[in-house]
C-alpha positions as YAML, in Angstrom:
chain: A
units: angstrom
residues:
- id: 1
  name: MET
  ca: [0.00, 0.00, 0.00]
- id: 2
  name: SER
  ca: [1.49, 3.31, -0.99]
- id: 3
  name: SER
  ca: [1.76, 6.19, 1.45]
- id: 4
  name: LYS
  ca: [-0.67, 8.09, -0.76]
- id: 5
  name: ALA
  ca: [-3.26, 5.35, -0.24]
- id: 6
  name: LEU
  ca: [-2.69, 5.37, 3.52]
- id: 7
  name: ASN
  ca: [-3.76, 8.96, 3.99]
- id: 8
  name: LEU
  ca: [-5.77, 10.54, 6.82]
- id: 9
  name: PRO
  ca: [-9.22, 9.83, 5.31]
- id: 10
  name: ASN
  ca: [-8.33, 6.14, 4.86]
- id: 11
  name: ILE
  ca: [-6.91, 5.93, 8.38]
- id: 12
  name: LEU
  ca: [-10.19, 7.38, 9.69]
- id: 13
  name: ALA
  ca: [-12.15, 4.80, 7.67]
- id: 14
  name: LEU
  ca: [-9.96, 2.00, 9.11]
- id: 15
  name: PHE
  ca: [-10.58, 3.41, 12.60]
- id: 16
  name: ARG
  ca: [-14.34, 3.31, 11.91]
- id: 17
  name: ILE
  ca: [-14.03, -0.30, 10.80]
- id: 18
  name: ALA
  ca: [-12.30, -1.11, 14.11]
- id: 19
  name: LEU
  ca: [-15.00, 0.71, 16.11]
- id: 20
  name: ALA
  ca: [-17.90, -1.28, 14.59]
- id: 21
  name: PRO
  ca: [-17.18, -4.60, 16.40]
- id: 22
  name: LEU
  ca: [-16.39, -2.71, 19.61]
- id: 23
  name: MET
  ca: [-19.82, -1.06, 19.49]
- id: 24
  name: LEU
  ca: [-21.43, -4.42, 18.74]
- id: 25
  name: TRP
  ca: [-19.68, -5.91, 21.78]
- id: 26
  name: PHE
  ca: [-21.40, -3.41, 24.10]
- id: 27
  name: PHE
  ca: [-24.75, -4.45, 22.64]
- id: 28
  name: ILE
  ca: [-24.48, -8.23, 22.46]
- id: 29
  name: ASP
  ca: [-22.17, -9.25, 25.32]
- id: 30
  name: ARG
  ca: [-24.13, -7.70, 28.18]
- id: 31
  name: ASN
  ca: [-23.79, -10.82, 30.36]
- id: 32
  name: ASN
  ca: [-20.00, -10.72, 30.17]
- id: 33
  name: PRO
  ca: [-18.46, -10.77, 33.67]
- id: 34
  name: ILE
  ca: [-16.59, -7.58, 32.76]
- id: 35
  name: PHE
  ca: [-19.95, -5.79, 32.79]
- id: 36
  name: ALA
  ca: [-21.37, -7.54, 35.88]
- id: 37
  name: SER
  ca: [-21.47, -4.38, 37.98]
- id: 38
  name: TRP
  ca: [-22.53, -2.08, 35.12]
- id: 39
  name: HIS
  ca: [-26.06, -0.79, 34.73]
- id: 40
  name: PRO
  ca: [-27.37, -1.50, 31.19]
- id: 41
  name: SER
  ca: [-27.69, 2.25, 30.60]
- id: 42
  name: TRP
  ca: [-23.88, 2.50, 30.80]
- id: 43
  name: LEU
  ca: [-23.57, -0.13, 28.09]
- id: 44
  name: ASP
  ca: [-26.01, 1.94, 26.00]
- id: 45
  name: PHE
  ca: [-23.95, 5.05, 26.71]
- id: 46
  name: PHE
  ca: [-20.67, 3.49, 25.61]
- id: 47
  name: ALA
  ca: [-22.22, 1.92, 22.51]
- id: 48
  name: GLY
  ca: [-23.71, 5.33, 21.71]
- id: 49
  name: LEU
  ca: [-20.43, 7.12, 22.34]
- id: 50
  name: ILE
  ca: [-18.57, 4.75, 20.05]
- id: 51
  name: PHE
  ca: [-21.25, 5.25, 17.43]
- id: 52
  name: VAL
  ca: [-21.00, 9.05, 17.65]
- id: 53
  name: ILE
  ca: [-17.21, 8.94, 17.38]
- id: 54
  name: ALA
  ca: [-17.46, 6.64, 14.36]
- id: 55
  name: SER
  ca: [-20.11, 8.85, 12.74]
- id: 56
  name: VAL
  ca: [-17.96, 11.95, 13.22]
- id: 57
  name: THR
  ca: [-15.00, 10.19, 11.57]
- id: 58
  name: ASP
  ca: [-17.33, 9.37, 8.66]
- id: 59
  name: PHE
  ca: [-18.01, 13.06, 8.14]
- id: 60
  name: PHE
  ca: [-14.36, 14.05, 8.43]
- id: 61
  name: ASP
  ca: [-12.91, 11.33, 6.21]
- id: 62
  name: GLY
  ca: [-15.20, 12.40, 3.37]
- id: 63
  name: PHE
  ca: [-14.66, 16.11, 3.99]
- id: 64
  name: ILE
  ca: [-10.87, 15.77, 4.09]
- id: 65
  name: ALA
  ca: [-10.75, 13.46, 1.07]
- id: 66
  name: ARG
  ca: [-12.80, 15.84, -1.07]
- id: 67
  name: ASN
  ca: [-11.39, 19.16, 0.09]
- id: 68
  name: TRP
  ca: [-7.72, 18.17, 0.40]
- id: 69
  name: ASN
  ca: [-7.75, 16.12, -2.82]
- id: 70
  name: GLN
  ca: [-6.99, 12.86, -0.98]
- id: 71
  name: MET
  ca: [-9.49, 10.58, -2.69]
- id: 72
  name: THR
  ca: [-8.02, 7.15, -3.45]
- id: 73
  name: LYS
  ca: [-9.27, 3.86, -4.84]
- id: 74
  name: LEU
  ca: [-8.64, 2.33, -1.43]
- id: 75
  name: GLY
  ca: [-10.78, 5.04, 0.15]
- id: 76
  name: GLY
  ca: [-13.53, 4.29, -2.35]
- id: 77
  name: ILE
  ca: [-13.61, 0.76, -0.92]
- id: 78
  name: LEU
  ca: [-12.91, 1.49, 2.76]
- id: 79
  name: ASP
  ca: [-15.42, 4.30, 3.27]
- id: 80
  name: PRO
  ca: [-18.56, 2.44, 2.15]
- id: 81
  name: LEU
  ca: [-17.29, -0.73, 3.86]
- id: 82
  name: ALA
  ca: [-16.85, 1.17, 7.13]
- id: 83
  name: ASP
  ca: [-20.33, 2.69, 6.77]
- id: 84
  name: LYS
  ca: [-21.90, -0.73, 6.15]
- id: 85
  name: MET
  ca: [-20.03, -2.35, 9.04]
- id: 86
  name: LEU
  ca: [-21.09, 0.41, 11.43]
- id: 87
  name: VAL
  ca: [-24.74, 0.23, 10.35]
- id: 88
  name: LEU
  ca: [-24.67, -3.58, 10.44]
- id: 89
  name: ALA
  ca: [-23.15, -3.63, 13.94]
- id: 90
  name: GLY
  ca: [-25.63, -1.06, 15.19]
- id: 91
  name: PHE
  ca: [-28.72, -2.73, 13.80]
- id: 92
  name: ILE
  ca: [-27.69, -6.28, 14.78]
- id: 93
  name: GLY
  ca: [-26.92, -5.10, 18.29]
- id: 94
  name: LEU
  ca: [-30.22, -3.26, 18.53]
- id: 95
  name: ILE
  ca: [-32.11, -6.38, 17.45]
- id: 96
  name: VAL
  ca: [-30.26, -8.41, 20.11]
- id: 97
  name: ILE
  ca: [-31.30, -5.98, 22.87]
- id: 98
  name: ASN
  ca: [-34.82, -5.88, 21.40]
- id: 99
  name: ARG
  ca: [-34.89, -2.21, 20.42]
- id: 100
  name: ALA
  ca: [-35.10, -2.49, 16.63]
- id: 101
  name: SER
  ca: [-37.66, -4.20, 14.46]
- id: 102
  name: ALA
  ca: [-36.09, -7.19, 12.72]
- id: 103
  name: TRP
  ca: [-38.29, -6.44, 9.68]
- id: 104
  name: ALA
  ca: [-37.03, -2.87, 9.44]
- id: 105
  name: VAL
  ca: [-33.43, -4.02, 9.75]
- id: 106
  name: PHE
  ca: [-34.02, -6.79, 7.20]
- id: 107
  name: LEU
  ca: [-35.36, -4.27, 4.67]
- id: 108
  name: ILE
  ca: [-32.48, -1.85, 5.27]
- id: 109
  name: LEU
  ca: [-29.76, -4.49, 5.07]
- id: 110
  name: SER
  ca: [-31.34, -6.16, 2.03]
- id: 111
  name: ARG
  ca: [-31.23, -2.85, 0.17]
- id: 112
  name: GLU
  ca: [-27.64, -2.26, 1.28]
- id: 113
  name: PHE
  ca: [-26.49, -5.66, -0.01]
- id: 114
  name: PHE
  ca: [-28.43, -5.30, -3.26]
- id: 115
  name: ILE
  ca: [-27.10, -1.82, -4.02]
- id: 116
  name: THR
  ca: [-23.54, -2.83, -3.09]
- id: 117
  name: GLY
  ca: [-23.81, -5.66, -5.62]
- id: 118
  name: LEU
  ca: [-25.34, -3.35, -8.21]
- id: 119
  name: ARG
  ca: [-22.51, -0.85, -7.71]
- id: 120
  name: VAL
  ca: [-19.92, -3.61, -8.23]
- id: 121
  name: VAL
  ca: [-21.62, -4.58, -11.50]
- id: 122
  name: ALA
  ca: [-21.87, -0.93, -12.56]
- id: 123
  name: VAL
  ca: [-18.18, -0.31, -11.90]
- id: 124
  name: SER
  ca: [-17.25, -3.43, -13.87]
- id: 125
  name: GLU
  ca: [-19.27, -2.00, -16.78]
- id: 126
  name: GLY
  ca: [-17.59, 1.41, -16.47]
- id: 127
  name: LYS
  ca: [-20.74, 3.13, -15.26]
- id: 128
  name: ASP
  ca: [-20.78, 6.01, -12.78]
- id: 129
  name: VAL
  ca: [-21.85, 4.96, -9.29]
- id: 130
  name: ALA
  ca: [-21.65, 8.28, -7.46]
- id: 131
  name: SER
  ca: [-23.70, 8.66, -4.32]
- id: 132
  name: THR
  ca: [-27.02, 10.43, -4.71]
- id: 133
  name: MET
  ca: [-28.45, 13.02, -2.35]
- id: 134
  name: ALA
  ca: [-31.16, 10.51, -1.37]
- id: 135
  name: GLY
  ca: [-28.41, 8.01, -0.50]
- id: 136
  name: LYS
  ca: [-26.63, 10.56, 1.68]
- id: 137
  name: ILE
  ca: [-29.87, 11.53, 3.43]
- id: 138
  name: LYS
  ca: [-30.77, 7.88, 4.07]
- id: 139
  name: THR
  ca: [-27.34, 7.32, 5.64]
- id: 140
  name: VAL
  ca: [-27.81, 10.29, 7.97]
- id: 141
  name: VAL
  ca: [-31.34, 9.15, 8.95]
- id: 142
  name: GLN
  ca: [-30.12, 5.57, 9.51]
- id: 143
  name: MET
  ca: [-27.40, 6.93, 11.79]
- id: 144
  name: ILE
  ca: [-29.89, 9.12, 13.66]
- id: 145
  name: ALA
  ca: [-32.18, 6.07, 14.06]
- id: 146
  name: ILE
  ca: [-29.33, 3.96, 15.43]
- id: 147
  name: GLY
  ca: [-28.42, 6.76, 17.86]
- id: 148
  name: PHE
  ca: [-32.00, 7.23, 19.06]
- id: 149
  name: LEU
  ca: [-32.56, 3.47, 19.40]
- id: 150
  name: THR
  ca: [-29.27, 3.04, 21.25]
- id: 151
  name: MET
  ca: [-30.16, 5.71, 23.78]
- id: 152
  name: ASN
  ca: [-33.79, 4.49, 23.89]
- id: 153
  name: TRP
  ca: [-35.08, 7.99, 23.15]
- id: 154
  name: PRO
  ca: [-38.65, 8.90, 22.15]
- id: 155
  name: PHE
  ca: [-39.60, 8.56, 18.47]
- id: 156
  name: ALA
  ca: [-36.73, 6.13, 17.85]
- id: 157
  name: THR
  ca: [-39.01, 3.57, 16.22]
- id: 158
  name: GLU
  ca: [-40.62, 6.20, 13.99]
- id: 159
  name: ILE
  ca: [-37.19, 7.42, 12.88]
- id: 160
  name: LEU
  ca: [-36.20, 3.83, 12.12]
- id: 161
  name: TRP
  ca: [-39.21, 3.39, 9.84]
- id: 162
  name: LEU
  ca: [-38.47, 6.74, 8.18]
- id: 163
  name: ALA
  ca: [-34.98, 5.35, 7.54]
- id: 164
  name: VAL
  ca: [-36.56, 2.26, 5.98]
- id: 165
  name: ILE
  ca: [-38.64, 4.41, 3.61]
- id: 166
  name: LEU
  ca: [-35.65, 6.55, 2.63]
- id: 167
  name: THR
  ca: [-33.47, 3.47, 2.25]
- id: 168
  name: ILE
  ca: [-35.94, 1.83, -0.13]
- id: 169
  name: TYR
  ca: [-36.39, 5.06, -2.07]
- id: 170
  name: SER
  ca: [-32.66, 5.64, -2.49]
- id: 171
  name: GLY
  ca: [-32.32, 2.00, -3.59]
- id: 172
  name: TYR
  ca: [-34.97, 2.67, -6.21]
- id: 173
  name: GLU
  ca: [-32.99, 5.72, -7.41]
- id: 174
  name: TYR
  ca: [-29.76, 3.73, -7.74]
- id: 175
  name: THR
  ca: [-31.55, 0.95, -9.60]
- id: 176
  name: ARG
  ca: [-33.35, 3.38, -11.91]
- id: 177
  name: ASP
  ca: [-30.13, 5.24, -12.68]
- id: 178
  name: TYR
  ca: [-28.27, 2.00, -13.35]
- id: 179
  name: PHE
  ca: [-30.81, 0.89, -15.95]
- id: 180
  name: LYS
  ca: [-30.96, 4.37, -17.53]
- id: 181
  name: ASN
  ca: [-27.25, 4.30, -18.41]
...
């Protein structure tokens, strides 16, 4: 890997990849003796804190890559992978602690896998697979939903279902644009 490929945005994406299983651990390993004296709200807090830190790195890795001309092929792989791992860890963990609808998560993750596959096919055909505004908005709403569900805040379930609607819509946009080209 060249030093150009291992730039700050890619290091931030790798950091986000490392944070995803750590966040999942706070959700799914609540009976671990390490946490025996911890109140479950502390586990929520630390999972939420990890999620916020990871989400902030997501913003900064994209901002730095675009504005400091540090976009790389490796970053084009690492950034969406880190996003998917973070969302996957959050939603799986939230299902385990019974805060997220398995159906909502199934719909979101099905779209994510489908569109990831579609993007791979599009790239192999030389087609443009740039993110759409709907895709960016759905990512933000998914992250807000994970944050609200993690902290068990009001309207968390409604935000999750809004994320489902936006996720399906942005998947429709990607699919439509793929077949237009």
